[in-house]
């Protein structure tokens, strides 16, 4: 932050002071929208074990935004165009079986690096933009306009509505794709739809947290919640709550310190995750003695 | 023609770094640990900036962070392979920490290099001096020697972990040694192409090599060779077209090579693993 106000430690006065600035109000509005959307999407992402795809989508936003700035368009359009296109490309790639995982991840890794390299090229071509590169990568909540908040809200509402429609079959297809296929659930179509929604959510969140930190909002609240409870409904509610708390806290602390919001959001989220893991461990030791019960599905090697 | 010294340094360091990255990258891809490589790339960023903020040599922070975290990830995930969500959470936070150090560095050293963050993220291979280049070569040689030493048992353990363990290969130990080597290679590669792009240097040549041959040792050599060739081509491209940053040029060549390999070879991925596995276990039987 440019100026470092000091808090009075009275939450009501502090909130009033922060919200007397329109940019802070917009930052809180945008942060709230983003936290809810990213939380819900992240819950499905962790359930479907698609964190690598989610991460790729978040990185693809960087060349999008840098390219948009280079040709003189608002960065928002760049984020959406690239993240949605990236989601479609990932969806179009053949979904690898257990044996093909290594190649799939090699392709994803290469595409990620190339996307970042392109972003760097755009930034290098657009001279005098070197300071903006940090805002693109690590987020900036100072310059969010009311128009941007509206756009974020509309996209979030549409994405959540779409997710509400496909939510039940998607959860089914995520937990047991074979049985779901046997019951005529359109597993493939659901997977494409989910990736597109994930792309939209990533594009949204990137504008607040930056492309490198968006992943924190996607993965950490969901992972924390799933470590604490195995029940889907409760975990989803918990995910959104954690996301909101972390974002609000992060914004408030960043307002009073010279350090960027991304640092605080990720730190709070990570502290929550570590605490949840601790709770889970003590709980399972109480309950089952020696064998550890793990509520989250862990990725098993092919 | 006399080559400018920055180009000689870049070629010297680039060649060694690319060879090490190609060797390590082959196993990273084979063991499906690309996500680990990805996490390390973020750790490299934070390590380097932490060192800068504390006033220590940048490379010290780089190596300490990547090797330490590489081994720690193996321990966290158990069985030497870390789990996606654990890695995801850890590296998201590590990046946040990196931003903190970046701010600390740029605000406390107002006279310091304002582009430090960008250089760490995207590399500055043309900015290496001779002693840095020589150090990079020495470290790369150590990594390559280590990789060649453990290549055979590691290959066995990567393809069939259970059988390898049953035959008395120290699978767990190998996993840790390998992750430490990946960490060192990541630190090396981030000096060439930057912390954010080192994954491409690890994954692209290795993925290409796996496409071109099913024989593991040939693939290992092809991977290293390709990485070196792509490094040279990228440096040459960036030198002749100054508008292209070197790290972009290297990544562009590597990605292009992989895309060509993907397009020109027919899909044979399902056959690959069974052929490799049976070929290796029959060799071990003798």
Coordinates of C-alpha atoms in Angstrom, one line a residue:
Chain A
X1 CA 0.0 0.0 0.0
X2 CA 1.1 3.5 -0.6
X3 CA 0.1 4.8 2.8
X4 CA 0.2 2.8 6.0
X5 CA -2.6 3.7 8.3
X6 CA -2.5 2.2 11.8
X7 CA -5.5 0.3 13.1
X8 CA -7.4 1.4 16.2
X9 CA -8.1 -2.2 17.0
X10 CA -11.8 -1.4 17.3
X11 CA -13.2 -3.5 14.5
X12 CA -16.2 -1.2 13.8
X13 CA -14.1 2.0 13.6
X14 CA -11.5 0.2 11.5
X15 CA -14.1 -1.1 9.1
X16 CA -15.7 2.3 8.8
X17 CA -12.4 3.9 8.0
X18 CA -11.5 1.3 5.4
X19 CA -14.8 1.5 3.8
X20 CA -14.7 5.2 3.6
X21 CA -12.5 4.6 0.6
X22 CA -14.4 3.5 -2.5
X23 CA -11.5 1.4 -3.7
X24 CA -11.6 -0.6 -0.4
X25 CA -15.4 -1.1 -0.8
X26 CA -14.9 -2.4 -4.3
X27 CA -12.0 -4.6 -3.1
X28 CA -14.2 -6.2 -0.5
X29 CA -17.0 -6.6 -2.9
X30 CA -14.8 -8.2 -5.5
X31 CA -13.0 -10.3 -2.9
X32 CA -16.3 -11.7 -1.6
X33 CA -17.5 -12.6 -5.1
X34 CA -14.2 -14.2 -6.0
X35 CA -13.9 -16.1 -2.7
X36 CA -17.4 -17.7 -3.0
X37 CA -16.9 -18.6 -6.7
X38 CA -13.3 -19.9 -6.2
X39 CA -14.4 -21.8 -3.1
X40 CA -17.2 -23.7 -4.8
X41 CA -15.1 -24.4 -7.9
X42 CA -12.2 -25.4 -5.8
X43 CA -14.3 -27.9 -3.9
X44 CA -15.2 -29.7 -7.1
X45 CA -11.6 -29.4 -8.4
X46 CA -10.1 -31.1 -5.3
X47 CA -12.8 -33.7 -5.5
X48 CA -12.0 -34.4 -9.1
X49 CA -8.3 -34.2 -8.5
X50 CA -7.8 -31.7 -11.3
X51 CA -5.6 -29.3 -9.4
X52 CA -3.0 -29.5 -12.1
X53 CA -5.5 -28.4 -14.7
X54 CA -6.7 -25.6 -12.4
X55 CA -3.2 -24.5 -12.0
X56 CA -2.6 -24.4 -15.7
X57 CA -5.7 -22.4 -16.3
X58 CA -4.6 -19.8 -13.7
X59 CA -1.2 -19.5 -15.4
X60 CA -2.7 -19.1 -18.9
X61 CA -4.4 -15.9 -17.6
X62 CA -1.1 -14.2 -17.5
X63 CA -0.3 -14.1 -21.2
X64 CA -4.0 -13.2 -21.7
X65 CA -3.8 -10.2 -19.5
X66 CA -0.4 -9.1 -20.8
X67 CA -1.5 -9.6 -24.4
X68 CA -4.7 -7.5 -23.8
X69 CA -2.6 -4.7 -22.3
X70 CA -0.2 -4.9 -25.3
X71 CA -3.0 -4.5 -27.8
X72 CA -4.7 -1.8 -25.7
X73 CA -7.7 -3.7 -24.3
X74 CA -8.8 -4.1 -20.7
X75 CA -6.9 -6.9 -19.0
X76 CA -10.3 -8.5 -17.9
X77 CA -11.0 -9.5 -21.5
X78 CA -7.6 -11.1 -21.8
X79 CA -8.1 -13.1 -18.7
X80 CA -11.5 -14.4 -19.8
X81 CA -10.5 -15.1 -23.4
X82 CA -7.4 -17.1 -22.5
X83 CA -8.8 -19.0 -19.5
X84 CA -11.9 -20.1 -21.4
X85 CA -9.9 -21.1 -24.5
X86 CA -7.4 -22.9 -22.3
X87 CA -10.2 -24.8 -20.6
X88 CA -11.6 -25.9 -24.0
X89 CA -8.1 -27.0 -25.1
X90 CA -7.6 -29.0 -21.9
X91 CA -11.0 -30.6 -22.4
X92 CA -10.3 -31.5 -26.0
X93 CA -7.1 -33.3 -25.1
X94 CA -7.8 -37.0 -24.7
X95 CA -8.3 -37.8 -21.1
X96 CA -5.4 -40.1 -20.3
X97 CA -6.0 -43.5 -18.7
X98 CA -3.9 -44.6 -15.8
X99 CA -1.0 -45.4 -18.1
X100 CA -0.9 -42.1 -19.9
X101 CA -0.7 -39.8 -16.9
X102 CA 3.0 -39.1 -17.3
X103 CA 2.6 -37.9 -20.9
X104 CA -0.5 -35.8 -20.0
X105 CA 1.4 -34.0 -17.3
X106 CA 4.4 -33.5 -19.5
X107 CA 2.2 -31.8 -22.1
X108 CA 0.5 -29.7 -19.4
X109 CA 3.8 -28.7 -17.9
X110 CA 5.2 -27.6 -21.2
X111 CA 2.1 -25.7 -22.1
X112 CA 2.2 -23.9 -18.8
X113 CA 5.8 -22.8 -19.2
X114 CA 5.2 -21.7 -22.8
X115 CA 2.2 -19.7 -21.7
X116 CA 4.2 -17.9 -19.1
X117 CA 7.0 -17.3 -21.6
X118 CA 4.5 -15.7 -24.0
X119 CA 3.3 -13.5 -21.2
X120 CA 6.8 -12.4 -20.5
X121 CA 7.3 -11.8 -24.3
X122 CA 4.2 -9.5 -24.3
X123 CA 5.4 -7.7 -21.3
X124 CA 8.9 -7.2 -22.9
X125 CA 7.4 -6.0 -26.1
X126 CA 5.2 -3.5 -24.3
X127 CA 7.9 -1.3 -23.0
X128 CA 7.5 0.5 -19.7
X129 CA 5.2 -2.1 -18.3
X130 CA 7.7 -3.8 -16.1
X131 CA 6.0 -2.5 -12.9
X132 CA 2.7 -3.8 -14.0
X133 CA 4.1 -7.3 -14.3
X134 CA 4.0 -7.7 -10.5
X135 CA 0.4 -6.6 -10.4
X136 CA -0.5 -9.2 -13.0
X137 CA 1.3 -12.0 -11.3
X138 CA 0.6 -11.2 -7.7
X139 CA -2.6 -9.3 -7.7
X140 CA -3.7 -5.8 -7.1
X141 CA -6.8 -4.7 -5.3
X142 CA -6.3 -1.0 -5.5
X143 CA -7.6 -0.3 -9.0
X144 CA -10.9 -2.3 -9.1
X145 CA -13.7 -0.1 -10.6
X146 CA -17.4 -0.5 -10.0
X147 CA -17.8 -1.7 -13.5
X148 CA -15.3 -4.5 -12.9
X149 CA -17.2 -5.5 -9.8
X150 CA -20.4 -5.7 -11.8
X151 CA -18.8 -7.8 -14.5
X152 CA -17.3 -10.1 -11.8
X153 CA -20.7 -10.4 -10.1
X154 CA -22.5 -11.3 -13.4
X155 CA -20.0 -13.9 -14.4
X156 CA -20.0 -15.4 -10.9
X157 CA -23.8 -15.6 -10.8
X158 CA -23.9 -17.3 -14.2
X159 CA -21.1 -19.8 -13.3
X160 CA -22.7 -20.7 -10.0
X161 CA -26.2 -21.1 -11.6
X162 CA -24.7 -23.4 -14.2
X163 CA -22.9 -25.3 -11.5
X164 CA -26.1 -25.6 -9.5
X165 CA -27.7 -27.3 -12.5
X166 CA -24.9 -29.8 -13.1
X167 CA -23.7 -30.1 -9.5
X168 CA -25.4 -33.4 -8.6
X169 CA -24.5 -35.4 -11.6
X170 CA -21.0 -33.8 -11.6
X171 CA -20.4 -34.9 -8.0
X172 CA -21.5 -38.4 -8.9
X173 CA -19.3 -38.5 -12.0
X174 CA -16.4 -37.2 -10.0
X175 CA -16.6 -39.8 -7.2
X176 CA -17.3 -42.8 -9.4
X177 CA -17.0 -42.2 -13.1
X178 CA -17.5 -45.9 -14.0
X179 CA -20.8 -46.3 -12.2
X180 CA -21.9 -42.9 -13.4
X181 CA -21.2 -43.9 -17.1
X182 CA -23.1 -47.1 -16.5
X183 CA -26.1 -45.1 -15.3
X184 CA -26.1 -42.9 -18.4
X185 CA -24.6 -39.8 -16.8
X186 CA -22.9 -37.9 -19.6
X187 CA -19.5 -38.0 -17.8
X188 CA -17.5 -36.5 -20.7
X189 CA -19.9 -33.6 -21.3
X190 CA -19.9 -32.8 -17.6
X191 CA -16.1 -32.8 -17.5
X192 CA -16.0 -30.3 -20.4
X193 CA -18.6 -28.1 -18.7
X194 CA -16.8 -28.2 -15.5
X195 CA -13.5 -27.2 -17.1
X196 CA -15.1 -24.2 -18.8
X197 CA -16.6 -23.1 -15.5
X198 CA -13.3 -23.5 -13.8
X199 CA -11.7 -21.4 -16.5
X200 CA -14.3 -18.6 -15.9
X201 CA -13.7 -18.8 -12.1
X202 CA -10.0 -18.7 -12.6
X203 CA -10.2 -15.7 -14.9
X204 CA -12.3 -13.9 -12.3
X205 CA -10.1 -14.6 -9.3
X206 CA -6.9 -13.8 -11.2
X207 CA -7.9 -10.2 -11.4
X208 CA -7.8 -9.8 -7.6
X209 CA -5.1 -12.3 -6.6
X210 CA -2.9 -12.3 -9.7
X211 CA -2.3 -15.3 -11.8
X212 CA 0.2 -16.9 -9.5
X213 CA -1.8 -16.7 -6.3
X214 CA -5.3 -17.6 -7.7
X215 CA -4.5 -21.2 -7.0
X216 CA -4.4 -20.5 -3.3
X217 CA -8.0 -19.5 -3.3
X218 CA -9.0 -22.5 -5.4
X219 CA -7.2 -25.3 -3.6
X220 CA -6.6 -24.3 0.0
X221 CA -10.1 -23.6 1.4
X222 CA -11.3 -26.8 -0.3
X223 CA -8.5 -28.9 0.9
X224 CA -8.9 -27.5 4.5
X225 CA -12.6 -28.3 4.5
X226 CA -12.2 -31.8 3.1
X227 CA -9.6 -32.5 5.8
X228 CA -12.1 -31.5 8.4
X229 CA -15.3 -33.2 7.3
X230 CA -16.1 -36.1 4.9
X231 CA -19.7 -35.0 4.3
X232 CA -20.0 -33.2 0.9
X233 CA -22.6 -30.6 1.9
X234 CA -20.9 -29.5 5.0
X235 CA -17.5 -29.5 3.3
X236 CA -18.8 -27.2 0.6
X237 CA -20.3 -24.8 3.1
X238 CA -17.0 -24.8 5.1
X239 CA -15.0 -24.2 1.9
X240 CA -16.9 -21.0 1.1
X241 CA -16.7 -19.8 4.7
X242 CA -13.0 -20.4 4.9
X243 CA -12.5 -18.7 1.5
X244 CA -14.5 -15.6 2.7
X245 CA -12.7 -15.3 6.0
X246 CA -9.3 -15.6 4.5
X247 CA -10.0 -13.0 1.8
X248 CA -11.5 -10.5 4.2
X249 CA -8.8 -10.9 6.7
X250 CA -6.1 -10.7 4.0
X251 CA -7.6 -7.5 2.6
X252 CA -7.9 -5.9 6.0
X253 CA -4.4 -6.7 7.1
X254 CA -3.0 -5.6 3.7
X255 CA -4.7 -2.3 4.1
X256 CA -2.7 -1.6 7.2
X257 CA 0.7 -2.9 6.1
X258 CA 3.0 -2.2 3.2
X259 CA 2.9 -5.9 2.0
X260 CA 0.7 -7.2 -0.8
X261 CA -2.7 -8.7 -0.3
X262 CA -1.6 -12.0 -2.0
X263 CA 0.9 -12.7 0.8
X264 CA -1.7 -12.4 3.5
X265 CA -4.4 -14.3 1.7
X266 CA -2.1 -17.2 1.0
X267 CA -0.6 -17.2 4.5
X268 CA -4.0 -17.2 6.3
X269 CA -5.3 -19.9 4.0
X270 CA -2.2 -22.0 4.5
X271 CA -2.3 -21.6 8.3
X272 CA -5.9 -22.9 8.2
X273 CA -4.9 -25.8 6.1
X274 CA -2.0 -26.8 8.5
X275 CA -4.4 -26.4 11.5
X276 CA -7.0 -28.6 9.8
X277 CA -4.4 -31.3 9.1
X278 CA -3.4 -31.2 12.7
X279 CA -7.0 -31.6 13.8
X280 CA -7.5 -34.5 11.5
X281 CA -4.4 -36.3 12.8
X282 CA -5.3 -36.0 16.4
X283 CA -8.9 -36.9 15.7
X284 CA -8.0 -40.0 13.8
X285 CA -5.4 -41.0 16.4
X286 CA -8.2 -40.8 19.1
X287 CA -10.6 -42.7 17.1
X288 CA -8.8 -45.5 15.4
X289 CA -5.6 -46.0 17.3
X290 CA -2.8 -46.9 14.9
X291 CA -4.3 -46.8 11.4
X292 CA -5.0 -43.4 10.0
X293 CA -8.4 -42.7 8.4
X294 CA -8.1 -40.3 5.5
X295 CA -11.3 -38.5 4.5
X296 CA -9.7 -36.9 1.4
X297 CA -8.9 -39.1 -1.5
X298 CA -5.2 -39.1 -2.1
X299 CA -3.8 -39.4 -5.5
X300 CA -2.4 -42.8 -6.1
X301 CA 0.5 -43.4 -8.4
X302 CA -0.3 -45.0 -11.8
Chain B
X1 CA 34.0 -13.8 -35.6
X2 CA 34.6 -12.8 -32.0
X3 CA 31.6 -13.7 -29.8
X4 CA 30.7 -11.2 -27.0
X5 CA 31.6 -12.6 -23.6
X6 CA 28.0 -12.6 -22.4
X7 CA 27.1 -14.9 -25.2
X8 CA 30.0 -17.2 -24.5
X9 CA 29.0 -17.3 -20.8
X10 CA 25.4 -18.0 -21.7
X11 CA 26.3 -20.8 -24.0
X12 CA 28.7 -22.3 -21.5
X13 CA 26.2 -22.3 -18.6
X14 CA 23.2 -23.0 -20.9
X15 CA 24.8 -26.2 -22.3
X16 CA 25.6 -27.7 -18.9
X17 CA 22.3 -26.6 -17.4
X18 CA 20.3 -28.0 -20.3
X19 CA 22.1 -31.4 -20.2
X20 CA 21.4 -31.7 -16.5
X21 CA 17.8 -30.6 -16.9
X22 CA 17.3 -33.1 -19.8
X23 CA 18.6 -36.0 -17.7
X24 CA 16.6 -35.2 -14.6
X25 CA 13.5 -34.2 -16.6
X26 CA 13.3 -37.6 -18.3
X27 CA 12.8 -39.3 -14.9
X28 CA 10.5 -36.5 -13.7
X29 CA 8.2 -37.2 -16.6
X30 CA 8.6 -41.0 -16.3
X31 CA 7.7 -40.9 -12.6
X32 CA 4.8 -38.5 -13.3
X33 CA 6.3 -36.0 -11.0
X34 CA 5.8 -33.0 -13.2
X35 CA 3.7 -31.4 -10.5
X36 CA 6.6 -31.6 -8.1
X37 CA 8.8 -29.9 -10.7
X38 CA 6.2 -27.2 -10.9
X39 CA 6.1 -26.7 -7.1
X40 CA 9.9 -26.5 -7.1
X41 CA 9.8 -23.7 -9.7
X42 CA 7.8 -21.6 -7.2
X43 CA 10.1 -22.5 -4.4
X44 CA 13.0 -21.4 -6.5
X45 CA 11.5 -17.9 -6.8
X46 CA 10.9 -17.6 -3.0
X47 CA 14.3 -18.9 -2.1
X48 CA 16.2 -16.6 -4.4
X49 CA 14.2 -13.5 -3.3
X50 CA 14.6 -14.5 0.4
X51 CA 18.3 -14.6 -0.1
X52 CA 18.2 -11.2 -1.8
X53 CA 16.1 -9.7 0.9
X54 CA 18.5 -11.0 3.6
X55 CA 21.5 -9.9 1.7
X56 CA 22.9 -13.4 0.9
X57 CA 24.0 -14.8 -2.4
X58 CA 20.9 -15.4 -4.5
X59 CA 22.1 -18.8 -5.6
X60 CA 22.6 -20.0 -2.1
X61 CA 18.9 -19.3 -1.4
X62 CA 18.0 -21.0 -4.7
X63 CA 19.7 -24.3 -4.0
X64 CA 18.8 -24.4 -0.3
X65 CA 15.2 -23.8 -1.0
X66 CA 14.7 -26.2 -3.9
X67 CA 16.7 -29.1 -2.5
X68 CA 15.1 -28.7 0.9
X69 CA 11.6 -28.5 -0.3
X70 CA 12.1 -31.3 -2.9
X71 CA 13.1 -33.7 -0.1
X72 CA 10.4 -32.4 2.3
X73 CA 7.7 -32.9 -0.4
X74 CA 8.8 -36.5 -0.7
X75 CA 8.5 -37.0 3.0
X76 CA 5.1 -35.3 3.2
X77 CA 3.5 -37.3 0.5
X78 CA 4.9 -40.6 1.7
X79 CA 6.4 -43.3 -0.5
X80 CA 8.6 -40.7 -2.2
X81 CA 5.7 -39.3 -4.3
X82 CA 3.9 -36.3 -3.1
X83 CA 0.2 -35.8 -3.3
X84 CA -1.4 -33.1 -5.6
X85 CA -3.3 -31.2 -2.9
X86 CA -0.4 -31.1 -0.5
X87 CA 1.9 -29.8 -3.2
X88 CA -0.7 -27.3 -4.4
X89 CA -1.3 -25.9 -0.9
X90 CA 2.4 -25.7 -0.1
X91 CA 3.4 -23.9 -3.2
X92 CA 0.6 -21.5 -3.2
X93 CA 1.8 -20.4 0.2
X94 CA 5.4 -20.4 -0.8
X95 CA 4.7 -18.1 -3.6
X96 CA 2.8 -15.8 -1.3
X97 CA 5.9 -15.8 0.9
X98 CA 8.0 -14.9 -2.2
X99 CA 5.9 -11.9 -2.8
X100 CA 6.5 -10.9 0.7
X101 CA 10.3 -11.1 0.2
X102 CA 10.0 -9.3 -3.1
X103 CA 8.2 -6.4 -1.4
X104 CA 10.7 -6.5 1.5
X105 CA 13.6 -6.4 -0.9
X106 CA 12.3 -3.6 -3.1
X107 CA 11.1 -1.4 -0.2
X108 CA 14.3 -1.7 1.9
X109 CA 16.7 -1.4 -1.0
X110 CA 15.3 1.6 -2.8
X111 CA 18.6 1.9 -4.7
X112 CA 18.6 -1.9 -5.4
X113 CA 17.7 -3.6 -8.6
X114 CA 14.0 -2.9 -9.1
X115 CA 13.8 -5.7 -11.7
X116 CA 15.1 -8.3 -9.3
X117 CA 11.7 -10.0 -9.1
X118 CA 11.4 -10.1 -12.9
X119 CA 14.9 -11.5 -13.3
X120 CA 14.3 -14.3 -10.8
X121 CA 11.0 -15.2 -12.4
X122 CA 12.0 -15.1 -16.0
X123 CA 15.7 -15.6 -15.9
X124 CA 18.6 -13.5 -17.2
X125 CA 21.0 -15.9 -18.8
X126 CA 22.6 -13.1 -20.8
X127 CA 23.5 -11.5 -17.5
X128 CA 25.7 -14.3 -16.2
X129 CA 29.3 -13.5 -15.6
X130 CA 32.2 -15.9 -16.2
X131 CA 32.5 -17.2 -12.6
X132 CA 28.7 -17.7 -12.3
X133 CA 28.8 -19.6 -15.6
X134 CA 31.6 -21.8 -14.4
X135 CA 29.8 -22.6 -11.1
X136 CA 26.7 -23.5 -13.0
X137 CA 28.8 -25.9 -15.2
X138 CA 30.4 -27.6 -12.2
X139 CA 27.0 -28.0 -10.4
X140 CA 25.4 -29.3 -13.6
X141 CA 28.2 -31.9 -14.0
X142 CA 27.6 -33.1 -10.4
X143 CA 23.9 -33.4 -11.1
X144 CA 24.5 -35.3 -14.3
X145 CA 27.0 -37.7 -12.7
X146 CA 24.5 -38.3 -9.9
X147 CA 21.7 -39.0 -12.3
X148 CA 23.9 -41.4 -14.4
X149 CA 24.9 -43.3 -11.2
X150 CA 21.3 -43.9 -10.0
X151 CA 19.8 -44.2 -13.4
X152 CA 19.5 -48.0 -13.6
X153 CA 17.9 -48.7 -10.1
X154 CA 15.8 -45.6 -10.4
X155 CA 14.4 -46.7 -13.8
X156 CA 13.5 -50.1 -12.3
X157 CA 11.9 -48.4 -9.2
X158 CA 10.0 -45.9 -11.4
X159 CA 8.5 -48.6 -13.6
X160 CA 7.7 -51.2 -11.0
X161 CA 8.1 -49.9 -7.5
X162 CA 6.8 -53.0 -5.7
X163 CA 9.0 -55.5 -7.6
X164 CA 12.0 -53.2 -7.2
X165 CA 11.5 -53.1 -3.5
X166 CA 11.1 -56.9 -3.3
X167 CA 14.4 -57.2 -5.1
X168 CA 16.2 -55.3 -2.4
X169 CA 16.5 -51.9 -4.2
X170 CA 16.3 -49.1 -1.6
X171 CA 13.2 -47.5 -3.2
X172 CA 12.5 -44.9 -0.6
X173 CA 16.1 -43.8 -0.4
X174 CA 16.3 -43.6 -4.2
X175 CA 13.2 -41.4 -4.2
X176 CA 14.7 -38.9 -1.8
X177 CA 18.1 -38.8 -3.7
X178 CA 16.2 -38.3 -6.9
X179 CA 14.1 -35.4 -5.5
X180 CA 17.2 -33.8 -4.2
X181 CA 18.7 -34.0 -7.7
X182 CA 15.5 -32.6 -9.1
X183 CA 15.8 -29.7 -6.6
X184 CA 19.3 -29.0 -7.7
X185 CA 18.4 -29.2 -11.4
X186 CA 15.5 -26.8 -10.7
X187 CA 17.8 -24.3 -9.1
X188 CA 20.2 -24.6 -12.1
X189 CA 17.5 -24.2 -14.6
X190 CA 16.0 -21.2 -13.0
X191 CA 19.4 -19.4 -13.5
X192 CA 18.9 -20.0 -17.2
X193 CA 15.2 -19.5 -18.0
X194 CA 13.9 -18.2 -14.7
X195 CA 11.9 -19.8 -11.8
X196 CA 8.6 -19.7 -13.6
X197 CA 9.8 -21.3 -16.8
X198 CA 12.1 -24.0 -15.5
X199 CA 9.3 -26.6 -15.7
X200 CA 9.4 -26.3 -19.5
X201 CA 13.1 -27.1 -19.6
X202 CA 12.5 -30.2 -17.5
X203 CA 9.3 -31.4 -19.2
X204 CA 9.5 -30.5 -22.9
X205 CA 12.7 -32.3 -24.0
X206 CA 11.8 -35.3 -21.8
X207 CA 8.2 -35.5 -23.2
X208 CA 9.6 -35.3 -26.7
X209 CA 12.2 -38.0 -26.1
X210 CA 9.4 -40.3 -24.7
X211 CA 7.5 -39.7 -27.9
X212 CA 10.5 -40.6 -30.1
X213 CA 11.6 -43.9 -28.6
X214 CA 10.3 -46.5 -26.2
X215 CA 13.7 -47.6 -25.0
X216 CA 14.5 -46.0 -21.7
X217 CA 18.3 -45.4 -22.1
X218 CA 18.0 -44.0 -25.6
X219 CA 15.2 -41.8 -24.3
X220 CA 17.4 -40.5 -21.5
X221 CA 20.2 -39.6 -23.9
X222 CA 17.8 -38.1 -26.5
X223 CA 16.2 -36.0 -23.7
X224 CA 19.5 -34.5 -22.7
X225 CA 20.6 -34.0 -26.3
X226 CA 17.4 -32.3 -27.2
X227 CA 17.6 -30.0 -24.2
X228 CA 21.1 -28.9 -25.2
X229 CA 20.1 -28.4 -28.8
X230 CA 17.0 -26.5 -27.9
X231 CA 19.1 -24.3 -25.6
X232 CA 21.5 -23.5 -28.4
X233 CA 18.8 -22.7 -30.8
X234 CA 17.0 -20.5 -28.3
X235 CA 20.1 -18.6 -27.5
X236 CA 20.9 -18.1 -31.1
X237 CA 17.4 -17.0 -31.9
X238 CA 17.4 -14.5 -29.1
X239 CA 20.8 -13.2 -30.0
X240 CA 19.8 -12.6 -33.6
X241 CA 16.3 -11.2 -32.8
X242 CA 16.9 -8.9 -29.8
X243 CA 13.2 -8.3 -29.3
X244 CA 12.8 -11.9 -28.1
X245 CA 13.9 -12.4 -24.5
X246 CA 16.2 -15.5 -24.3
X247 CA 14.0 -17.4 -21.9
X248 CA 11.1 -17.0 -24.3
X249 CA 13.2 -18.1 -27.3
X250 CA 14.4 -21.3 -25.5
X251 CA 10.9 -22.2 -24.3
X252 CA 9.5 -21.5 -27.8
X253 CA 12.0 -23.8 -29.4
X254 CA 11.4 -26.5 -26.8
X255 CA 7.7 -26.3 -27.1
X256 CA 7.9 -26.3 -30.9
X257 CA 10.0 -29.5 -30.8
X258 CA 7.5 -31.2 -28.5
X259 CA 4.6 -30.2 -30.6
X260 CA 6.3 -31.5 -33.8
X261 CA 7.0 -34.8 -32.0
X262 CA 3.4 -35.1 -30.8
X263 CA 2.1 -34.4 -34.3
X264 CA 4.4 -36.6 -36.2
X265 CA 4.3 -39.8 -34.1
X266 CA 1.3 -41.9 -33.9
X267 CA -0.3 -42.5 -30.6
X268 CA 1.4 -45.4 -28.9
X269 CA 1.2 -44.5 -25.3
X270 CA -0.6 -47.6 -24.2
X271 CA 2.0 -49.9 -25.6
X272 CA 4.9 -47.9 -24.2
X273 CA 4.7 -48.8 -20.5
X274 CA 4.1 -52.5 -21.0
X275 CA 7.0 -52.8 -23.4
X276 CA 9.3 -50.8 -21.1
X277 CA 8.3 -52.8 -18.1
X278 CA 8.7 -56.2 -19.7
X279 CA 12.0 -55.3 -21.4
X280 CA 13.5 -54.1 -18.1
X281 CA 12.3 -57.0 -15.9
X282 CA 13.6 -59.5 -18.4
X283 CA 17.0 -57.7 -18.4
X284 CA 17.1 -57.8 -14.6
X285 CA 16.3 -61.5 -14.6
X286 CA 19.6 -62.4 -16.3

